[in-house]
Every structure is written in C-alpha cells, then in structure tokens.
Short mmCIF file of C-alpha atoms and ligand atoms in Angstrom, two decimals:
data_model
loop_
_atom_site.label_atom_id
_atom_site.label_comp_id
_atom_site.label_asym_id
_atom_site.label_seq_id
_atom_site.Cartn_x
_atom_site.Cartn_y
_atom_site.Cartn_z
CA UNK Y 1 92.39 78.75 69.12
CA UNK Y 2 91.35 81.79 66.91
CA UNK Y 3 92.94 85.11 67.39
CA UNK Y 4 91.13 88.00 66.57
CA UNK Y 5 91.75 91.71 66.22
CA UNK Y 6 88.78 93.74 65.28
CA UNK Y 7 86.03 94.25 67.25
CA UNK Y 8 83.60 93.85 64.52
CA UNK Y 9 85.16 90.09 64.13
CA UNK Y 10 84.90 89.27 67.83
CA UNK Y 11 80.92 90.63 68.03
CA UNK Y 12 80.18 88.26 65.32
CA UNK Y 13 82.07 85.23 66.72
CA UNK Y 14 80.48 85.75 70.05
CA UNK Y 15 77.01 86.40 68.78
CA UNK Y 16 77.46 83.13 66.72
CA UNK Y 17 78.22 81.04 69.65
CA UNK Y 18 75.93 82.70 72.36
CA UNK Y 19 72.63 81.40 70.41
CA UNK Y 20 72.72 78.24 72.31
CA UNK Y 21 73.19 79.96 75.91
CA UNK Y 22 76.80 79.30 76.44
CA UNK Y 23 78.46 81.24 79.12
CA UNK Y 24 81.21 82.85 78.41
CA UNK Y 25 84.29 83.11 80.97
CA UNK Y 26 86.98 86.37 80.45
CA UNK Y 27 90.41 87.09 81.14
CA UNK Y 28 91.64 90.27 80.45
CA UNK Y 29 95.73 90.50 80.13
CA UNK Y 30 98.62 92.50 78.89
CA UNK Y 31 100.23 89.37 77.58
CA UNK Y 32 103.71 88.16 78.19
CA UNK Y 33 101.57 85.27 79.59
CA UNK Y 34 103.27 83.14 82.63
CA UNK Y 35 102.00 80.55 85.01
CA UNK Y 36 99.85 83.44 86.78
CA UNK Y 37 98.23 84.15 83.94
CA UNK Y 38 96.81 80.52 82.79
CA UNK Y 39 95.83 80.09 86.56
CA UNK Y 40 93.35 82.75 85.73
CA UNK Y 41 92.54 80.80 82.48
CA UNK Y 42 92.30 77.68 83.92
CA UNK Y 43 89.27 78.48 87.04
CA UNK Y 44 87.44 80.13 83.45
CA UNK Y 45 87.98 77.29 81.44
CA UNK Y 46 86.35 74.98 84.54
CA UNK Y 47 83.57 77.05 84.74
CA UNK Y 48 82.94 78.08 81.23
CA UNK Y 49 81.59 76.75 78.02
CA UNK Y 50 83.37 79.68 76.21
CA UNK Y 51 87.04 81.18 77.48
CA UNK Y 52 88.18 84.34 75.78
CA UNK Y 53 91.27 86.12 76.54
CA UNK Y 54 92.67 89.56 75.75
CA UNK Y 55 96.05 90.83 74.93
CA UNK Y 56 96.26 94.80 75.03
CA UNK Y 57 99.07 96.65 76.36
CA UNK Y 58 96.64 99.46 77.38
CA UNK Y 59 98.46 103.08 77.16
CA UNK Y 60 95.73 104.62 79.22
CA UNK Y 61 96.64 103.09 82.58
CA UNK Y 62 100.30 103.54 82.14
CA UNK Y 63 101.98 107.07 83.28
CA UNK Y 64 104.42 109.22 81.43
CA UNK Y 65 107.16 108.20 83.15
CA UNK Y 66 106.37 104.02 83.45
CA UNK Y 67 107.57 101.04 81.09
CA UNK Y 68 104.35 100.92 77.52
CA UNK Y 69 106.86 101.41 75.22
CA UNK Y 70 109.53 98.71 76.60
CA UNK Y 71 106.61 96.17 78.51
CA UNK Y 72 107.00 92.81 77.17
CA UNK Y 73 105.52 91.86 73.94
CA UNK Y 74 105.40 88.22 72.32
CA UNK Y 75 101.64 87.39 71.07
CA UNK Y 76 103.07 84.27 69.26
CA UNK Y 77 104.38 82.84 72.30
CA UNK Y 78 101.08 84.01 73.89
CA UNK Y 79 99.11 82.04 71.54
CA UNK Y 80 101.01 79.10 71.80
CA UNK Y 81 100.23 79.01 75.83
CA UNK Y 82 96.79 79.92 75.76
CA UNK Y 83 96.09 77.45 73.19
CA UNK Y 84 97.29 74.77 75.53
CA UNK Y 85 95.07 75.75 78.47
CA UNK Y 86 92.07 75.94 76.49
CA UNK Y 87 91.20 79.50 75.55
CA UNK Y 88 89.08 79.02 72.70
CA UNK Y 89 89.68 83.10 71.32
CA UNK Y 90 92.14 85.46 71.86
CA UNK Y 91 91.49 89.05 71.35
CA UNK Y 92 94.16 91.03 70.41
CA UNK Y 93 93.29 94.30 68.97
CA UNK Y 94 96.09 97.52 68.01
CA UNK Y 95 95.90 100.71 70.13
CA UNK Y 96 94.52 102.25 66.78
CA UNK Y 97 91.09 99.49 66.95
CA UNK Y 98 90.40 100.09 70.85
CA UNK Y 99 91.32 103.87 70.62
CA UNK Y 100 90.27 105.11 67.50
CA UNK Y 101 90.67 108.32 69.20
CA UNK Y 102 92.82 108.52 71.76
CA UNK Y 103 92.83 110.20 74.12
CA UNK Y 104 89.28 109.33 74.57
CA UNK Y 105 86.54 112.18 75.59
CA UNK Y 106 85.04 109.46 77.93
CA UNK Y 107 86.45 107.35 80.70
CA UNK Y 108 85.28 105.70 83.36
CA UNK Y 109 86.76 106.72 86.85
CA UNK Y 110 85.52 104.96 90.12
CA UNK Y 111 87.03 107.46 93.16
CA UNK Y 112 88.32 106.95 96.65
CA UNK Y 113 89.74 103.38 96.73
CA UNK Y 114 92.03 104.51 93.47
CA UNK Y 115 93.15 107.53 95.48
CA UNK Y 116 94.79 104.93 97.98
CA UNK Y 117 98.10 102.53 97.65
CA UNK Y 118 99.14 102.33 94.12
CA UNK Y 119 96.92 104.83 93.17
CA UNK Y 120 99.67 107.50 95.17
CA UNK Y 121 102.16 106.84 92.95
CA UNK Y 122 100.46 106.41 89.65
CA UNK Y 123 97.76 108.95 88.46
CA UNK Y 124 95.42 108.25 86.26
CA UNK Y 125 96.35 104.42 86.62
CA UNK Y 126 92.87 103.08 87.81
CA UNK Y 127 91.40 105.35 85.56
CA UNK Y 128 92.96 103.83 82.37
CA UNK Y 129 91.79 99.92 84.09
CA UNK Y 130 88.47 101.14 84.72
CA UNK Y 131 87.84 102.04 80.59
CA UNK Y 132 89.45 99.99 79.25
CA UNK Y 133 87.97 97.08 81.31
CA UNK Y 134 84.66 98.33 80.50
CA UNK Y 135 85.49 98.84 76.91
CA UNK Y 136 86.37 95.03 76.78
CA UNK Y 137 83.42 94.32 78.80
CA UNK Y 138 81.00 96.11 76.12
CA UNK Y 139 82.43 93.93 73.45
CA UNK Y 140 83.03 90.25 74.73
CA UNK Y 141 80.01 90.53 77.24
CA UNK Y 142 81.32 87.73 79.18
CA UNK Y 143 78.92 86.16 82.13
CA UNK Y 144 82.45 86.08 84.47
CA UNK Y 145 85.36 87.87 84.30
CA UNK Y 146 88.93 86.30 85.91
CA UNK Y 147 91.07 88.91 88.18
CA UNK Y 148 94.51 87.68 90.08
CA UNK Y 149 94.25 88.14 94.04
CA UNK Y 150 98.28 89.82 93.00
CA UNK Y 151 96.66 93.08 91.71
CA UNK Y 152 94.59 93.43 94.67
CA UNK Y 153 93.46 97.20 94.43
CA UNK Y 154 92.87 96.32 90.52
CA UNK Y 155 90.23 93.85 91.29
CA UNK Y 156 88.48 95.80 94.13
CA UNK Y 157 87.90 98.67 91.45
CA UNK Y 158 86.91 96.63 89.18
CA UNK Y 159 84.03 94.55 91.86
CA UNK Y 160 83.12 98.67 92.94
CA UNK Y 161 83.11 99.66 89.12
CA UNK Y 162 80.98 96.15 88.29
CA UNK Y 163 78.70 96.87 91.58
CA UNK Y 164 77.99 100.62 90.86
CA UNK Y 165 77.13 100.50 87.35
CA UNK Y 166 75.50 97.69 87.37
CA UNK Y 167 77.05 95.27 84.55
CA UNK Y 168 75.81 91.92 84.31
CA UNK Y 169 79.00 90.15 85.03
CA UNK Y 170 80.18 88.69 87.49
CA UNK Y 171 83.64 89.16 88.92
CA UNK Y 172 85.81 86.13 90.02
CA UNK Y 173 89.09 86.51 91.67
CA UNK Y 174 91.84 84.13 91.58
CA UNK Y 175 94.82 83.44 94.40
CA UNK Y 176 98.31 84.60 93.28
CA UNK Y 177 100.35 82.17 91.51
CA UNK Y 178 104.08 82.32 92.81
CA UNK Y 179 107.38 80.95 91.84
CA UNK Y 180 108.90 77.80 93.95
CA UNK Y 181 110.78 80.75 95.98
CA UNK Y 182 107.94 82.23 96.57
CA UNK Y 183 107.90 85.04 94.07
CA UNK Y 184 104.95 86.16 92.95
CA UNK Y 185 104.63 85.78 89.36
CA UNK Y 186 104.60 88.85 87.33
CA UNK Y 187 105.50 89.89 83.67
CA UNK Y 188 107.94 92.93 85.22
CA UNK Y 189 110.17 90.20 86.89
CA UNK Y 190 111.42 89.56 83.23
CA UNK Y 191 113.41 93.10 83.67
CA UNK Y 192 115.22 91.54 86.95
CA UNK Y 193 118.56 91.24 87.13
CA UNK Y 194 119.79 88.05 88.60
CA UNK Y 195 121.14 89.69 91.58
CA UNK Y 196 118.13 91.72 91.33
CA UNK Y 197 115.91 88.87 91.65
CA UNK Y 198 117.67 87.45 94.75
CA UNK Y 199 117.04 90.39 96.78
CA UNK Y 200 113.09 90.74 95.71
CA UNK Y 201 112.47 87.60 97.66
CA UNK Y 202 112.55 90.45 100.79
CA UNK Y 203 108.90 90.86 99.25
CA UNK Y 204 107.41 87.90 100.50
CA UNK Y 205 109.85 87.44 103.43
CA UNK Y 206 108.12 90.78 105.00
CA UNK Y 207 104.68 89.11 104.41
CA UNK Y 208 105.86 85.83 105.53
CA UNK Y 209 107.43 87.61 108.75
CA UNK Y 210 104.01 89.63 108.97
CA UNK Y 211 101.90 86.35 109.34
CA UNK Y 212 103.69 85.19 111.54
CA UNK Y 213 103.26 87.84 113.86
CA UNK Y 214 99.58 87.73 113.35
CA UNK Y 215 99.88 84.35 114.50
CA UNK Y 216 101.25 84.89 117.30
CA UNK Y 217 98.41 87.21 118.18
CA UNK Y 218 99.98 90.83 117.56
CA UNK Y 219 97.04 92.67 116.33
CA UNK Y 220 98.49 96.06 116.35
CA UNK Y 221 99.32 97.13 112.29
CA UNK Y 222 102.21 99.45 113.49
CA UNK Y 223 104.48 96.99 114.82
CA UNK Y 224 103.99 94.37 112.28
CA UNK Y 225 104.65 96.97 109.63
CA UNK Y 226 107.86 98.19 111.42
CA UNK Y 227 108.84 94.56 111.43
CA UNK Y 228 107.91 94.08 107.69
CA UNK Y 229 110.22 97.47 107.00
CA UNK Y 230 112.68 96.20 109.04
CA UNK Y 231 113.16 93.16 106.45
CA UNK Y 232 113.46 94.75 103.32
CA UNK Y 233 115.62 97.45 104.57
CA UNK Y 234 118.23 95.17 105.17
CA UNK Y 235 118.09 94.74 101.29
CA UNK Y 236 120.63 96.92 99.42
CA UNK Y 237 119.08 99.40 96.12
CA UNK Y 238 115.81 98.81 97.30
CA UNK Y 239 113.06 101.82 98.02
CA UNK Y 240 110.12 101.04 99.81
CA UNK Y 241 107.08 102.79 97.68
CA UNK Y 242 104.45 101.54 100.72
CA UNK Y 243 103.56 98.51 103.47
CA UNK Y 244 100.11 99.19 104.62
CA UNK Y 245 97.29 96.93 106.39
CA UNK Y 246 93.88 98.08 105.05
CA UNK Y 247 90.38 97.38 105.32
CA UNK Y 248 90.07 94.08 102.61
CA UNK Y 249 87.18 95.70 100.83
CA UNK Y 250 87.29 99.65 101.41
CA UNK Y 251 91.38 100.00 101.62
CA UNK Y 252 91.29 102.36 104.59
CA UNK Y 253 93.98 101.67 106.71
CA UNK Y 254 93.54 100.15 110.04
CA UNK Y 255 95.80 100.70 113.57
CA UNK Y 256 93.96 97.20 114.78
CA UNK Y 257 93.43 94.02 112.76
CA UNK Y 258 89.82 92.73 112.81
CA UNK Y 259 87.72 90.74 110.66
CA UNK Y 260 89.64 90.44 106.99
CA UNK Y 261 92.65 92.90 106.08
CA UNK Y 262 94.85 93.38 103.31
CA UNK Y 263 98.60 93.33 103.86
CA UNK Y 264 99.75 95.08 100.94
CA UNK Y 265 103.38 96.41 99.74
CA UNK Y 266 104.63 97.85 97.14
CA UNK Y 267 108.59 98.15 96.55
CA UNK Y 268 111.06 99.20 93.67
CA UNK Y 269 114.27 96.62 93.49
CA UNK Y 270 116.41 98.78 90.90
CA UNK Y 271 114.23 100.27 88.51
CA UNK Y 272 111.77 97.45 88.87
CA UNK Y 273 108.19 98.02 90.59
CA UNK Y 274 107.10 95.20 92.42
CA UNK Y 275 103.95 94.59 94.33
CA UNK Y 276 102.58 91.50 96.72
CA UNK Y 277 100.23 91.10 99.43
CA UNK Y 278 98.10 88.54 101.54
CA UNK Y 279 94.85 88.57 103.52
CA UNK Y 280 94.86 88.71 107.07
CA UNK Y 281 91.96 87.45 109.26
CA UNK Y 282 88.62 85.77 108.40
CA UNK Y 283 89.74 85.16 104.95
CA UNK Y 284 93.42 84.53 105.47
CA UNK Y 285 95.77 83.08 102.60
CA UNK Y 286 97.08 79.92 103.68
P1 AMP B 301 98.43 91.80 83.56
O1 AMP B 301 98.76 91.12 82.28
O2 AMP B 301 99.61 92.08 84.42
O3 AMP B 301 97.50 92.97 83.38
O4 AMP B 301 97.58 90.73 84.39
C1 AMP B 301 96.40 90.18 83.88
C2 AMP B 301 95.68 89.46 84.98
O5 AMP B 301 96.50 88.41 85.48
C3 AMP B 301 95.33 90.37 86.17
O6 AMP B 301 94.04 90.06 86.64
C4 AMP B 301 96.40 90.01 87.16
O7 AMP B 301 96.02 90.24 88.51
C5 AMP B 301 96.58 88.53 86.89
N1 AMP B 301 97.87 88.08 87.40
C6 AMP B 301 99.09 88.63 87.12
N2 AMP B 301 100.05 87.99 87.83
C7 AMP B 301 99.42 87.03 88.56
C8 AMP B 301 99.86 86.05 89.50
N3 AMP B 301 101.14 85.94 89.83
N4 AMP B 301 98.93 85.25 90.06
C9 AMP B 301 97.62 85.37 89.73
N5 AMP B 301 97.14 86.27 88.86
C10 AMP B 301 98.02 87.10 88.28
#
C-alpha cells in the first residue's frame, strides 16, 4: 500500500490509474483506525477497482475547547491495518499541505440540519466536515465515498452537501460496527476508563430499551425518550448532552413515529463524548 502526503503526488497517482476507467472507492478518516473503520474499507474494496483512504486530523471541525491536540495519532499502525484490508493508497497529508492558509477565506457550510443535534453543542463542527470533505473530494475524485451509519448527522450533510452542489460522487453509508457488548466502535473510547467503559454500555441499553418499546407499538417519541433518560440516569458521572427521535433525512424532531426515524443520543461519560443511534421504522436496524 503506498502512502502519500502531497497533493501533487496523489493527482498524479490517480490520474495514472484512472486512464483505464477504474472506479475509485473513498474513505475519509481521522485515523486511529479500528474495526469500524475497515468495515467502511471493506464495502469500498467490494465495490471498487481502486480504494483510497485518508488520514487527517482536521482542525477545522474541532472547537476550541474539544480533544485536536490530544486525539489519537498512530499512522504506522494505521498503515499496517489498512494494508491488510486492501486499501491500495493512503493519503495522509500535514495541516500545513491541506491548509496552506489556515484559516481558510472559503468554506463550505450546508445550513439547517447542522444547526440541529450535535451541531448545538459544537459550532462550526459541520462546517469544518463540509470543507474539508470537499477539499478531499476535489483531489481524490472518487466515484463513491464510504460514511459510517455511527456519525449519522455527518453523513446526512455530507448526502445534502453532495445533492446541492452537485458532485459527481456518490455517497454510500455503512451500518455501525460495535464491540461484542455492544459498544459502538469509536476512536474516543480509547480515553475510557475501565470503569468508565462499563457504565457507557447505558448508551446502547437506552436504544435497546427504545426498540423495544417501538415494538411493542408505542409510537409516541416522548415516552420512549423518558424511558431512554430514565436508563442512563441511573448511571453515575454521566450528563446527558441530547436523546431525540428525528425525521431520518431532515432531523426535525417528531412527537409521533412514522415512516423512518432516527433515534439519536448523544452523552458525556467523564470527560468523554459519546454518540449512538438506530433507525426506527421502514428502515429499521436489526
Ligand atoms: P472518524 O475517523 O471518526 O472521522 O471516522 C471516519 C469514518 O468512519 C466516518 O465515516 C465514521 O462514521 C466511520 N466510523 C467511525 N466509527 C464507526 C463505527 N463504529 N462503525 C461504522 N463506521 C464508523
């Protein structure tokens, strides 16, 4: 697998290989690659000729306050994994190649479903996804590009930001990997503490709990969230940040579940920020 780091290298190696019409299938990371990671990798390398991956801790989506100078770094390790599921280049430029300026003058900001769920507590977040996704867009020009189901909001701005501007990709989403606990994978459950990560299984025990309600018929969002609450209150040093039931594609919330919702939370165990959620309805996780 070659790693590159310039963007002049990885134009050339892609123009190279594109002359006989491969496609060319894209995951863009922040490395500290697990299991939910290569999932992505995998559904590209299945329905690719070409797999690229990027590494870039991006400082753009990341507020004053949050964890870019202290998220988890190893791009040796990361090699060594997405070597073995078949990426054929990693691209892993410095903050000085993508940003040559930084802040940037332009950025690329898609409105109302950032100003929803995570995009409460975290400014400027979607904003920072939204350019630098479309920087690495620009440059790989990839025919698909591989989002996790986990960052849920992420990939609907992304398929809104893809849809309004009209770039020729096409944007693939992939269920959320989870630990045999049921965990979902995530490179911020490396700062757990032991005890820490006993008590954020209350994450998918209010979404388990939350199905089963819906199950049983309760279509009313209220009491299934007060239910949800209900479980991870009974956790110690946890804050709830939100539980909400929206409207899969525009995030609005709903009082009454129809057709295909999102169940999504958000929680802080310690310092940690966690997030999880499942589909509801037509398109329910199983
Ligand atoms: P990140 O490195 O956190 O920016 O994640 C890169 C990509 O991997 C995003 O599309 C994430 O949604 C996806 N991803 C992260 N964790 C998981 C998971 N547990 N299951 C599936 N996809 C994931």
């Amino acid at each position: 697998m070659l790693v590159l780091k310039t963007i002049k290298e990885v134009r050339e190696w892609i123009n190279g290989k594109r002359i006989n019409g491969k496609k060319v299938g894209f995951i863009p990371t922040m490395g500290s690659l697990h299991e939910g990671h290569l999932s992505l990798a995998r559904v590209a390398r299945k329905e690719n000729e070409l797999v690229v991956m990027s590494i870039f801790v991006n400082p753009l989506q990341f507020g004053p306050q949050e964890d870019y100078m202290t998220y988890p770094r190893d791009l040796e390790k990361d090699s060594r994994l997405a070597e073995k599921v078949g990426v054929d280049m990693m691209f892993a430029p410095s903050s000085e190649e993508l940003y040559p300026t930084y802040p940037q003058l332009t950025t690329v900001e898609v409105t109302k479903i950032t100003e929803k769920l995570c995009g409460i507590s975290r400014p400027g977040h979607f904003k920072g996804v939204a350019t630098v996704v479309t920087k690495l867009f620009n440059i790989i020009m990839p025919d698909k590009a591989y989002f996790g189901q986990k960052d849920y909001q992420q990939v609907q701005v992304i398929k809104k930001m893809v849809g309004d501007l009209n770039f020729p990709v096409e944007i693939r989403t992939v269920p959320i990997k989870r630990e045999d606990d049921g965990l979902a994978m995530s490179s911020r459950n490396a700062y757990l503490t032991k005890e820490e990560r006993q008590r954020a299984l209350c994450l998918q025990e209010a979404l388990k709990a939350c199905q089963v309600l819906y199950r049983k018929g309760e279509r009313k969002t209220e009491r299934i969230i007060k239910v949800m609450k209900e479980r991870i209150d009974r956790e110690q040093k946890i804050g709830i940040e939100y539980i909400k039931i929206c409207d899969a594609i525009t995030l609005e919330e709903v009082q009454d579940i129809e057709g295909t919702v999102v169940v999504a939370l958000a929680v802080k165990v310690g310092s940690t920020r966690l997030i999880d959620n499942i589909l509801l309805g037509d398109e329910e996780d199983v």
